[in-house]
CSV table of C-alpha atoms and ligand atoms in Angstrom, one decimal:
chain,number,residue,atom,x,y,z
A,1243,MET,CA,0.0,0.0,0.0
A,1244,PHE,CA,1.3,3.5,-0.9
A,1245,ARG,CA,1.6,6.2,1.8
A,1246,GLY,CA,-1.3,8.5,2.6
A,1247,GLY,CA,-4.5,8.6,0.6
A,1248,VAL,CA,-8.1,8.5,1.5
A,1249,HIS,CA,-11.2,6.4,1.0
A,1250,PRO,CA,-13.9,8.8,-0.3
A,1251,PRO,CA,-17.5,7.6,-1.0
A,1252,GLY,CA,-17.4,6.0,-4.5
A,1253,HIS,CA,-20.8,7.3,-5.8
A,1254,LYS,CA,-20.4,4.8,-8.6
A,1255,GLU,CA,-23.7,2.9,-8.1
A,1256,ALA,CA,-25.6,5.1,-10.6
A,1257,THR,CA,-23.6,4.1,-13.6
A,1258,ALA,CA,-21.6,0.9,-12.6
A,1259,GLY,CA,-24.4,-1.3,-14.0
A,1260,SER,CA,-25.0,0.8,-17.1
A,1261,ALA,CA,-23.8,-0.8,-20.3
A,1262,VAL,CA,-22.0,1.5,-22.7
A,1263,GLU,CA,-24.2,2.9,-25.3
A,1264,TRP,CA,-23.5,5.2,-28.3
A,1265,ALA,CA,-24.4,8.9,-27.8
A,1266,PRO,CA,-26.1,10.3,-30.9
A,1267,VAL,CA,-24.0,11.7,-33.7
A,1268,PRO,CA,-24.3,15.5,-33.3
A,1269,ALA,CA,-25.2,17.6,-36.4
A,1270,ARG,CA,-22.1,19.7,-35.8
A,1271,LEU,CA,-18.8,18.7,-34.1
A,1272,VAL,CA,-16.2,21.0,-32.8
A,1273,VAL,CA,-12.8,19.2,-32.9
A,1274,PRO,CA,-10.0,20.9,-31.0
A,1275,MET,CA,-6.5,20.7,-32.5
A,1276,SER,CA,-5.0,20.3,-29.0
A,1277,GLN,CA,-6.4,17.3,-27.1
A,1278,HIS,CA,-3.0,16.2,-25.8
A,1279,LEU,CA,0.0,17.3,-23.9
A,1280,GLY,CA,2.6,18.8,-26.3
A,1281,ALA,CA,2.5,20.8,-29.5
A,1282,PRO,CA,-1.0,21.7,-30.8
A,1283,CYS,CA,-1.8,20.4,-34.3
A,1284,VAL,CA,-2.3,22.7,-37.3
A,1285,PRO,CA,-5.5,22.2,-39.3
A,1286,THR,CA,-4.9,20.3,-42.5
A,1287,VAL,CA,-8.3,21.0,-44.0
A,1288,ALA,CA,-10.1,24.2,-45.1
A,1289,VAL,CA,-13.7,25.4,-45.0
A,1290,GLY,CA,-15.8,23.6,-47.5
A,1291,ASP,CA,-13.6,20.5,-47.7
A,1292,ARG,CA,-15.4,17.1,-47.6
A,1293,VAL,CA,-13.9,14.9,-44.8
A,1294,SER,CA,-14.3,11.2,-44.1
A,1295,ARG,CA,-14.5,9.5,-40.7
A,1296,GLY,CA,-10.9,8.8,-39.6
A,1297,GLN,CA,-9.3,11.3,-42.0
A,1298,VAL,CA,-6.5,13.4,-40.5
A,1299,ILE,CA,-7.7,17.0,-40.0
A,1300,GLY,CA,-4.9,18.3,-37.9
A,1301,ASP,CA,-1.2,17.4,-37.4
A,1302,ILE,CA,2.2,18.8,-36.7
A,1303,GLU,CA,5.8,17.5,-37.0
A,1304,ALA,CA,6.7,17.3,-33.4
A,1305,MET,CA,7.8,14.4,-31.2
A,1306,VAL,CA,5.3,15.2,-28.4
A,1307,SER,CA,2.0,15.6,-30.2
A,1308,ALA,CA,-0.8,13.5,-31.7
A,1309,PRO,CA,-2.7,14.0,-34.9
A,1310,VAL,CA,-6.4,14.7,-34.8
A,1311,HIS,CA,-8.9,12.9,-37.1
A,1312,SER,CA,-12.5,13.6,-38.3
A,1313,PRO,CA,-14.9,11.6,-36.2
A,1314,VAL,CA,-17.5,11.7,-38.9
A,1315,ASN,CA,-18.2,11.9,-42.6
A,1316,GLY,CA,-19.1,15.5,-43.3
A,1317,THR,CA,-18.1,19.0,-44.5
A,1318,VAL,CA,-15.8,21.5,-42.8
A,1319,ALA,CA,-17.9,24.4,-41.8
A,1320,GLU,CA,-15.3,26.5,-40.0
A,1321,VAL,CA,-11.6,26.5,-39.1
A,1322,GLY,CA,-11.4,28.7,-36.0
A,1323,THR,CA,-11.1,28.4,-32.2
A,1324,THR,CA,-12.9,26.8,-29.3
A,1325,LEU,CA,-12.9,27.0,-25.6
A,1326,THR,CA,-11.8,23.7,-23.9
A,1327,ALA,CA,-12.8,22.1,-20.7
A,1328,ALA,CA,-9.6,23.4,-19.2
A,1329,GLY,CA,-10.7,27.0,-20.0
A,1330,MET,CA,-8.2,27.5,-22.8
A,1331,THR,CA,-8.9,28.8,-26.3
A,1332,VAL,CA,-7.4,26.5,-28.9
A,1333,LYS,CA,-7.7,26.1,-32.7
A,1334,ALA,CA,-10.5,23.9,-33.8
A,1335,VAL,CA,-12.1,22.4,-36.9
A,1336,VAL,CA,-15.9,22.6,-37.0
A,1337,ILE,CA,-17.5,19.8,-39.1
A,1338,ASP,CA,-21.1,19.5,-40.2
A,1339,ALA,CA,-21.9,15.8,-40.1
A,1340,ASP,CA,-23.7,14.0,-42.9
A,1341,GLU,CA,-27.1,12.9,-41.9
A,1342,ALA,CA,-26.3,9.2,-42.5
A,1343,GLN,CA,-23.1,7.9,-40.8
A,1344,GLU,CA,-21.5,4.5,-40.8
A,1345,LEU,CA,-19.6,4.4,-37.5
A,1346,GLU,CA,-18.1,1.0,-38.2
A,1347,SER,CA,-16.2,2.4,-41.2
A,1348,PHE,CA,-13.2,4.7,-41.1
A,1349,VAL,CA,-10.1,5.7,-43.1
A,1350,PRO,CA,-7.5,3.4,-41.6
A,1351,VAL,CA,-4.0,4.5,-40.5
A,1352,PRO,CA,-1.6,2.9,-43.1
A,1353,ASP,CA,0.4,-0.1,-41.9
A,1354,THR,CA,4.1,0.4,-42.7
A,1355,GLY,CA,5.2,-2.4,-40.4
A,1356,ASP,CA,6.2,0.1,-37.7
A,1357,ALA,CA,3.9,-0.3,-34.7
A,1358,ARG,CA,5.0,2.9,-33.0
A,1359,ALA,CA,4.4,4.9,-36.2
A,1360,ARG,CA,0.9,3.5,-36.5
A,1361,VAL,CA,0.1,4.3,-32.8
A,1362,ARG,CA,1.3,7.9,-33.5
A,1363,GLY,CA,-0.7,8.0,-36.7
A,1364,ALA,CA,-3.8,7.0,-34.8
A,1365,GLY,CA,-3.5,10.0,-32.5
A,1366,ILE,CA,-3.5,7.9,-29.4
A,1367,VAL,CA,-2.9,9.7,-26.1
A,1368,GLY,CA,-3.3,8.7,-22.4
A,1369,MET,CA,-7.1,8.3,-22.0
A,1370,GLY,CA,-7.0,8.2,-18.2
A,1371,GLY,CA,-6.8,12.0,-18.3
A,1372,ALA,CA,-3.1,12.6,-18.7
A,1373,THR,CA,-3.3,12.9,-22.5
A,1374,PHE,CA,0.4,12.2,-22.9
A,1375,PRO,CA,1.0,11.0,-26.5
A,1376,SER,CA,1.2,7.2,-26.3
A,1377,VAL,CA,4.0,6.9,-28.8
A,1378,VAL,CA,6.3,8.8,-26.6
A,1379,LYS,CA,5.6,6.5,-23.7
A,1380,LEU,CA,6.2,3.5,-26.0
A,1381,THR,CA,9.6,4.9,-26.8
A,1382,PRO,CA,11.5,4.9,-23.5
A,1383,PRO,CA,15.1,6.2,-23.3
A,1384,LYS,CA,17.6,3.8,-24.8
A,1385,ASP,CA,19.2,3.1,-21.5
A,1386,ALA,CA,15.9,2.2,-19.7
A,1387,ASP,CA,15.3,-1.5,-19.2
A,1388,VAL,CA,11.5,-1.6,-19.2
A,1389,HIS,CA,10.7,-5.1,-17.9
A,1390,THR,CA,7.1,-4.6,-16.7
A,1391,VAL,CA,4.0,-3.2,-18.3
A,1392,ILE,CA,1.1,-2.2,-16.0
A,1393,LEU,CA,-2.3,-1.6,-17.4
A,1394,ASN,CA,-4.1,0.8,-15.1
A,1395,GLY,CA,-7.8,-0.1,-14.5
A,1396,CYS,CA,-8.0,1.2,-11.0
A,1397,GLU,CA,-10.4,4.1,-11.8
A,1398,CYS,CA,-10.1,5.3,-8.2
A,1399,GLU,CA,-11.9,8.6,-8.9
A,1400,PRO,CA,-15.4,8.7,-7.4
A,1401,PHE,CA,-18.3,8.7,-9.8
A,1402,LEU,CA,-16.3,7.4,-12.8
A,1403,THR,CA,-17.1,4.0,-14.3
A,1404,CYS,CA,-16.1,4.2,-18.0
A,1405,ASP,CA,-13.0,2.0,-17.5
A,1406,HIS,CA,-14.9,-0.4,-15.3
A,1407,ARG,CA,-17.5,-0.9,-18.1
A,1408,LEU,CA,-14.8,-1.3,-20.7
A,1409,MET,CA,-13.0,-4.0,-18.7
A,1410,LEU,CA,-16.3,-5.8,-18.1
A,1411,GLU,CA,-17.7,-5.5,-21.6
A,1412,GLN,CA,-14.5,-5.9,-23.6
A,1413,PRO,CA,-12.0,-7.8,-21.5
A,1414,GLU,CA,-10.5,-9.5,-24.5
A,1415,ARG,CA,-9.7,-6.1,-26.1
A,1416,VAL,CA,-7.9,-5.0,-22.9
A,1417,ILE,CA,-5.9,-8.2,-23.0
A,1418,ALA,CA,-5.1,-7.7,-26.7
A,1419,GLY,CA,-3.9,-4.1,-25.8
A,1420,ALA,CA,-1.7,-5.5,-23.0
A,1421,LYS,CA,-0.1,-8.0,-25.4
A,1422,HIS,CA,0.6,-5.3,-28.1
A,1423,VAL,CA,2.2,-3.0,-25.6
A,1424,ARG,CA,4.3,-5.9,-24.2
A,1425,GLU,CA,5.5,-6.7,-27.7
A,1426,ILE,CA,6.4,-3.2,-28.6
A,1427,ILE,CA,8.3,-2.6,-25.4
A,1428,GLY,CA,9.8,-6.1,-25.2
A,1429,ALA,CA,8.7,-6.4,-21.5
A,1430,LYS,CA,8.8,-9.7,-19.7
A,1431,ARG,CA,5.9,-9.0,-17.3
A,1432,VAL,CA,2.4,-7.6,-17.8
A,1433,ILE,CA,0.1,-6.8,-14.9
A,1434,ILE,CA,-3.5,-5.5,-15.2
A,1435,ALA,CA,-4.4,-3.8,-12.0
A,1436,LEU,CA,-7.8,-2.8,-10.8
A,1437,GLU,CA,-9.4,-2.0,-7.5
A,1438,SER,CA,-11.2,-4.6,-5.5
A,1439,ASN,CA,-14.5,-2.7,-5.8
A,1440,LYS,CA,-14.9,-4.1,-9.4
A,1441,PRO,CA,-15.2,-7.9,-8.8
A,1442,ASP,CA,-17.2,-8.4,-12.1
A,1443,ALA,CA,-14.5,-6.8,-14.2
A,1444,LEU,CA,-11.8,-8.7,-12.3
A,1445,GLU,CA,-13.6,-12.0,-13.1
A,1446,ALA,CA,-14.0,-11.0,-16.8
A,1447,LEU,CA,-10.4,-10.1,-17.2
A,1448,ARG,CA,-9.2,-13.2,-15.5
A,1449,ALA,CA,-11.4,-15.3,-17.7
A,1450,ALA,CA,-10.0,-13.6,-20.8
A,1451,ALA,CA,-6.3,-13.6,-19.8
A,1452,ASP,CA,-3.8,-16.4,-20.4
A,1453,ASP,CA,-1.1,-17.3,-17.9
A,1454,THR,CA,1.3,-14.7,-19.3
A,1455,ILE,CA,-0.9,-11.9,-18.0
A,1456,GLU,CA,-1.4,-11.2,-14.3
A,1457,VAL,CA,-4.7,-9.6,-13.2
A,1458,VAL,CA,-4.3,-8.1,-9.8
A,1459,ALA,CA,-6.9,-6.6,-7.4
A,1460,LEU,CA,-5.7,-3.9,-5.2
A,1461,PRO,CA,-7.4,-2.4,-2.1
A,1462,THR,CA,-9.9,0.4,-2.9
A,1463,ARG,CA,-8.0,3.5,-1.8
A,1464,TYR,CA,-7.6,6.9,-3.5
A,1465,PRO,CA,-5.3,7.7,-5.4
A,1466,GLN,CA,-4.5,4.1,-6.2
A,1467,GLY,CA,-4.6,4.9,-9.9
A,1468,ALA,CA,-1.8,7.5,-9.8
A,1469,GLU,CA,1.2,6.1,-11.6
A,1470,LYS,CA,3.8,6.2,-8.8
A,1471,GLN,CA,1.3,5.0,-6.2
A,1472,LEU,CA,0.3,2.1,-8.5
A,1473,ILE,CA,3.8,1.1,-9.2
A,1474,TYR,CA,4.6,1.1,-5.5
A,1475,ALA,CA,1.5,-0.8,-4.6
A,1476,LEU,CA,2.2,-3.6,-7.1
A,1477,LEU,CA,6.0,-3.8,-7.2
A,1478,LYS,CA,7.2,-2.1,-4.0
A,1479,THR,CA,9.4,0.0,-6.3
A,1480,GLU,CA,9.8,3.8,-5.9
A,1481,VAL,CA,10.1,5.8,-9.1
A,1482,PRO,CA,13.2,8.0,-8.4
A,1483,HIS,CA,12.5,11.7,-7.6
A,1484,GLY,CA,11.9,13.7,-10.7
A,1485,LYS,CA,12.1,10.6,-13.0
A,1486,LEU,CA,9.6,8.8,-15.2
A,1487,PRO,CA,8.4,5.3,-14.5
A,1488,SER,CA,10.7,4.0,-17.2
A,1489,ALA,CA,13.6,4.8,-14.8
A,1490,ALA,CA,12.1,2.1,-12.5
A,1491,GLY,CA,11.7,-0.3,-15.4
A,1492,VAL,CA,8.0,0.2,-15.7
A,1493,LEU,CA,5.5,1.5,-18.3
A,1494,VAL,CA,2.0,2.3,-17.2
A,1495,HIS,CA,-0.9,2.7,-19.7
A,1496,ASN,CA,-4.6,3.2,-18.9
A,1497,VAL,CA,-6.8,0.3,-20.0
A,1498,ALA,CA,-8.7,2.4,-22.5
A,1499,THR,CA,-5.5,3.6,-24.1
A,1500,ALA,CA,-4.4,-0.1,-24.4
A,1501,VAL,CA,-7.6,-0.9,-26.2
A,1502,ALA,CA,-7.1,2.1,-28.6
A,1503,ILE,CA,-3.6,0.8,-29.3
A,1504,ALA,CA,-4.9,-2.7,-30.1
A,1505,ASP,CA,-7.6,-1.2,-32.4
A,1506,ALA,CA,-5.0,0.9,-34.2
A,1507,LEU,CA,-2.6,-1.9,-34.7
A,1508,GLU,CA,-5.1,-4.5,-35.7
A,1509,THR,CA,-7.4,-2.4,-37.9
A,1510,GLY,CA,-5.8,1.0,-38.4
A,1511,LYS,CA,-8.5,2.6,-36.3
A,1512,PRO,CA,-7.7,6.2,-35.3
A,1513,LEU,CA,-8.9,7.7,-32.0
A,1514,THR,CA,-12.2,9.3,-32.9
A,1515,GLU,CA,-14.4,8.4,-29.9
A,1516,ARG,CA,-14.2,7.4,-26.3
A,1517,ILE,CA,-16.4,6.3,-23.4
A,1518,VAL,CA,-17.5,9.1,-21.1
A,1519,THR,CA,-19.3,8.6,-17.8
A,1520,VAL,CA,-22.1,11.2,-17.4
A,1521,THR,CA,-23.4,11.2,-13.9
A,1522,GLY,CA,-24.4,13.1,-10.7
A,1523,SER,CA,-27.5,15.3,-11.1
A,1524,VAL,CA,-28.6,14.2,-14.5
A,1525,ALA,CA,-31.8,12.4,-15.4
A,1526,ARG,CA,-30.2,9.4,-17.1
A,1527,PRO,CA,-26.7,8.7,-15.7
A,1528,GLY,CA,-24.7,6.3,-17.9
A,1529,ASN,CA,-21.6,5.4,-19.8
A,1530,TYR,CA,-21.7,6.8,-23.3
A,1531,ARG,CA,-19.5,6.1,-26.3
A,1532,VAL,CA,-19.1,9.7,-27.6
A,1533,LEU,CA,-17.6,11.1,-30.8
A,1534,LEU,CA,-14.8,13.5,-30.0
A,1535,GLY,CA,-16.0,17.0,-30.7
A,1536,THR,CA,-19.5,16.4,-29.3
A,1537,LEU,CA,-20.4,19.4,-27.1
A,1538,VAL,CA,-20.8,18.6,-23.4
A,1539,SER,CA,-24.1,20.4,-23.4
A,1540,GLU,CA,-25.4,17.9,-26.0
A,1541,LEU,CA,-24.0,15.0,-24.1
A,1542,ILE,CA,-25.8,16.1,-21.0
A,1543,GLU,CA,-29.0,16.3,-23.0
A,1544,THR,CA,-28.3,12.7,-24.1
A,1545,ALA,CA,-28.2,11.9,-20.4
A,1546,GLY,CA,-31.6,13.4,-19.9
A,1547,GLY,CA,-30.5,16.9,-18.9
A,1548,LEU,CA,-29.5,18.4,-15.6
A,1549,VAL,CA,-31.9,17.8,-12.7
A,1550,GLY,CA,-32.2,19.6,-9.3
A,1551,ASP,CA,-29.9,22.3,-7.9
A,1552,VAL,CA,-26.6,21.8,-9.7
A,1553,GLU,CA,-23.7,23.8,-8.2
A,1554,ARG,CA,-21.2,23.0,-10.9
A,1555,VAL,CA,-20.4,20.6,-13.7
A,1556,ILE,CA,-17.0,19.0,-13.6
A,1557,SER,CA,-15.0,17.5,-16.4
A,1558,GLY,CA,-13.3,14.4,-15.0
A,1559,GLY,CA,-13.9,13.2,-11.5
A,1560,PRO,CA,-14.5,15.4,-8.5
A,1561,MET,CA,-11.1,14.9,-6.9
A,1562,THR,CA,-9.0,16.1,-9.9
A,1563,GLY,CA,-11.5,17.4,-12.4
A,1564,MET,CA,-12.0,20.9,-13.6
A,1565,ALA,CA,-15.2,22.9,-13.1
A,1566,LEU,CA,-16.6,23.9,-16.5
A,1567,GLY,CA,-17.0,27.6,-17.1
A,1568,SER,CA,-19.3,26.7,-20.1
A,1569,LEU,CA,-21.1,23.5,-21.2
A,1570,ASP,CA,-20.4,24.4,-24.8
A,1571,VAL,CA,-17.0,22.8,-24.8
A,1572,PRO,CA,-16.1,19.7,-26.8
A,1573,VAL,CA,-15.5,16.2,-25.5
A,1574,THR,CA,-11.8,15.4,-26.0
A,1575,LYS,CA,-9.5,12.4,-25.9
A,1576,GLY,CA,-8.8,12.7,-22.1
A,1577,MET,CA,-12.3,13.4,-20.9
A,1578,SER,CA,-13.4,10.4,-18.9
A,1579,GLY,CA,-16.4,11.9,-17.1
A,1580,ILE,CA,-18.9,14.7,-16.8
A,1581,VAL,CA,-20.2,15.0,-13.2
A,1582,ALA,CA,-23.0,17.4,-12.4
A,1583,VAL,CA,-22.4,18.1,-8.7
A,1584,PRO,CA,-25.4,19.0,-6.6
A,1585,LYS,CA,-25.3,22.0,-4.2
A,1586,GLY,CA,-23.4,21.3,-1.0
A,1587,MET,CA,-21.1,18.6,-2.5
A,1588,ALA,CA,-18.8,20.8,-4.5
A,1589,ALA,CA,-15.3,21.9,-3.3
A,1590,PRO,CA,-15.1,25.6,-2.6
A,1591,ALA,CA,-13.8,28.1,-5.2
A,1592,ILE,CA,-10.7,30.1,-4.4
A,1593,ALA,CA,-12.8,33.1,-3.5
A,1594,ASP,CA,-14.3,31.1,-0.6
A,1595,ASP,CA,-10.8,30.6,0.9
A,1596,GLN,CA,-10.7,29.9,4.7
A,1597,PRO,CA,-7.6,30.2,6.9
A,1598,CYS,CA,-5.6,27.1,7.8
A,1599,MET,CA,-6.1,25.9,11.3
A,1600,ARG,CA,-2.9,23.8,11.3
A,1601,CYS,CA,-4.8,20.5,11.9
A,1602,GLY,CA,-2.0,18.5,10.2
A,1603,ARG,CA,-4.4,16.4,8.0
A,1604,CYS,CA,-3.1,17.4,4.6
A,1605,PRO,CA,0.6,16.5,5.2
A,1606,GLN,CA,-0.5,13.2,6.8
A,1607,THR,CA,-2.6,12.1,3.9
A,1608,CYS,CA,-0.6,13.6,0.9
A,1609,PRO,CA,0.6,10.5,-1.0
A,1610,MET,CA,3.7,12.4,-2.2
A,1611,GLY,CA,4.8,13.3,1.3
A,1612,LEU,CA,4.4,17.1,0.6
A,1613,GLU,CA,3.2,19.9,2.9
A,1614,PRO,CA,0.1,21.1,1.0
A,1615,TYR,CA,-0.8,23.8,3.6
A,1616,ALA,CA,2.6,25.4,3.1
A,1617,LEU,CA,2.5,25.1,-0.7
A,1618,ALA,CA,-0.9,26.7,-0.8
A,1619,THR,CA,0.3,29.6,1.5
A,1620,PHE,CA,3.2,30.2,-0.9
A,1621,ALA,CA,0.8,30.2,-3.8
A,1622,ASP,CA,-1.4,32.7,-2.0
A,1623,ARG,CA,1.5,35.0,-1.5
A,1624,ARG,CA,2.9,34.4,-5.0
A,1625,MET,CA,6.1,33.0,-3.4
A,1626,TRP,CA,6.8,30.7,-6.4
A,1627,ASP,CA,10.5,30.0,-5.6
A,1628,ALA,CA,9.6,28.9,-2.1
A,1629,ALA,CA,7.0,26.6,-3.4
A,1630,ALA,CA,9.5,25.1,-5.9
A,1631,LYS,CA,12.0,24.6,-3.2
A,1632,ARG,CA,9.4,22.6,-1.2
A,1633,ASN,CA,8.9,20.3,-4.3
A,1634,VAL,CA,5.6,21.6,-5.6
A,1635,LEU,CA,6.4,19.9,-8.9
A,1636,ASP,CA,6.1,16.5,-7.2
A,1637,CYS,CA,2.4,17.1,-6.6
A,1638,ILE,CA,0.4,14.6,-8.6
A,1639,GLU,CA,-2.7,16.8,-8.3
A,1640,CYS,CA,-4.7,14.1,-6.7
A,1641,GLY,CA,-6.8,16.5,-4.6
A,1642,VAL,CA,-6.5,14.5,-1.4
A,1643,CYS,CA,-5.4,17.6,0.5
A,1644,SER,CA,-8.5,19.6,-0.5
A,1645,TYR,CA,-10.7,16.6,0.3
A,1646,VAL,CA,-9.4,16.2,3.9
A,1647,CYS,CA,-9.1,19.9,4.8
A,1648,PRO,CA,-11.7,20.7,7.5
A,1649,THR,CA,-11.7,24.4,6.6
A,1650,LYS,CA,-12.2,23.5,3.0
A,1651,ARG,CA,-9.2,25.5,1.8
A,1652,PRO,CA,-8.9,25.2,-2.0
A,1653,LEU,CA,-5.5,23.6,-1.7
A,1654,LEU,CA,-5.4,21.8,-5.1
A,1655,GLN,CA,-6.3,24.9,-7.0
A,1656,LEU,CA,-3.7,27.0,-5.2
A,1657,ILE,CA,-1.0,24.3,-5.7
A,1658,ARG,CA,-1.8,24.1,-9.4
A,1659,LEU,CA,-1.1,27.8,-9.7
A,1660,ALA,CA,2.2,27.3,-8.0
A,1661,LYS,CA,3.1,24.4,-10.2
A,1662,ALA,CA,2.2,26.4,-13.4
A,1663,ALA,CA,4.4,29.3,-12.1
A,1664,ALA,CA,7.3,27.0,-11.3
A,1665,MET,CA,7.1,25.3,-14.7
A,1666,ALA,CA,6.9,28.7,-16.4
A,1667,LYS,CA,10.1,29.7,-14.7
A,1668,GLY,CA,11.8,26.5,-16.0
A,1669,VAL,CA,12.1,24.8,-12.5
A,1670,LYS,CA,12.8,21.1,-12.9
A,1671,SER,CA,11.3,18.7,-10.4
B,872,LIG,S1,-0.2,18.3,-2.5
B,872,LIG,FE1,-0.7,17.4,-4.4
B,872,LIG,S2,-0.1,15.2,-4.2
B,872,LIG,FE2,-0.3,16.1,-2.1
B,872,LIG,S3,-2.4,15.6,-1.6
B,872,LIG,FE3,-2.4,17.7,-2.4
B,872,LIG,S4,-2.9,17.4,-4.6
B,872,LIG,FE4,-2.3,15.4,-3.8
B,873,LIG,S1,-5.9,20.2,6.2
B,873,LIG,FE1,-6.4,22.4,5.9
B,873,LIG,S2,-6.5,23.2,8.0
B,873,LIG,FE2,-5.5,21.2,8.1
B,873,LIG,S3,-3.3,21.7,8.0
B,873,LIG,FE3,-4.0,21.3,5.9
B,873,LIG,S4,-4.6,23.3,5.1
B,873,LIG,FE4,-4.5,23.5,7.3
């Protein structure tokens, strides 16, 4: 077991039993050119162009990036900008979808015999929320001896069940993804890890796996799904300070990312849709397979609309997610959930800040051994160097500190500010 952490209420009952269903094809899709960490893509299409489902509509020559594909057959209506769930304005291609769509068909990524190139060509990024281009992870430094691949199916965030349903409904695709990643990396060992609160998915995966794949149930504890915590829980190995998991001989991929990799390598399928859990105060909570570029407002309508007194709508889970300033933002590759949080359950905004009462809970529960109360105070006072010296860049943004704080200090939001400032100053962790 990793250090610290908490056991928040799961709130997964509303959707854990809901089979994945397709969300309707929107009449118009807004496809951002930046759905990943790294260089934003440049649109490769112009207004009036006909586009086919799976066709590249944005790309850039950069190591850390991922091309973007049209999710539908249609016509480019606009090449402009859009607001994202993270509150940023990025370039976007707006596509009017044809009335009739064949979602089983797509323009395949060519097979040149180079698996990494095909993964890159399919635009695959970390679908657990990190959105790091998968090809970069699949290309560890030459001196790294990556012996173990871990597929992360923990989904420890409250409310989210998209990975749970994927593992339950398509265990053989998860196993296929695990084998492809193992082959690309040349790893000896493959572990699929999930929390013990998903016994049906555990059983399905064990039934689909052969004896070269280990399927392991871990205790249900947040943030079990964070990379460093997961590696420690499974292997009792610490990733060295400031290093990537490859430095410890490990590669971690989310289970949905692994399925996308399997699809790309077996059929050439680019990443044009994903499963999103829509839950909380909506009329019809569920797990929806959603075309990228669908607006969150339309997805919420698919889920029956908002009900009751909703304080905020969050993209991702409530521990790490972002409150949406507008519902007219598109679904992107890393968006695992939309949670409509009822009044009284939401974390406070920065304007509601309360003083620290020195209770000691946040340093006791921080899984990275940080002092969140001090980092937040430095952020409050714009003391970025002091925050950097106290290792603010080690923060994995799990939100545990905000969760346990009795005075409801918005610790995570403040620490994110300090991290951004430290990175802007070029501080290395
Ligand atoms: S400081 Fe960062 S790593 Fe520690 S509990 Fe807070 S959000 Fe998590
Ligand atoms: S949990 Fe809140 S009140 Fe307690 S030490 Fe941390 S910031 Fe202060």
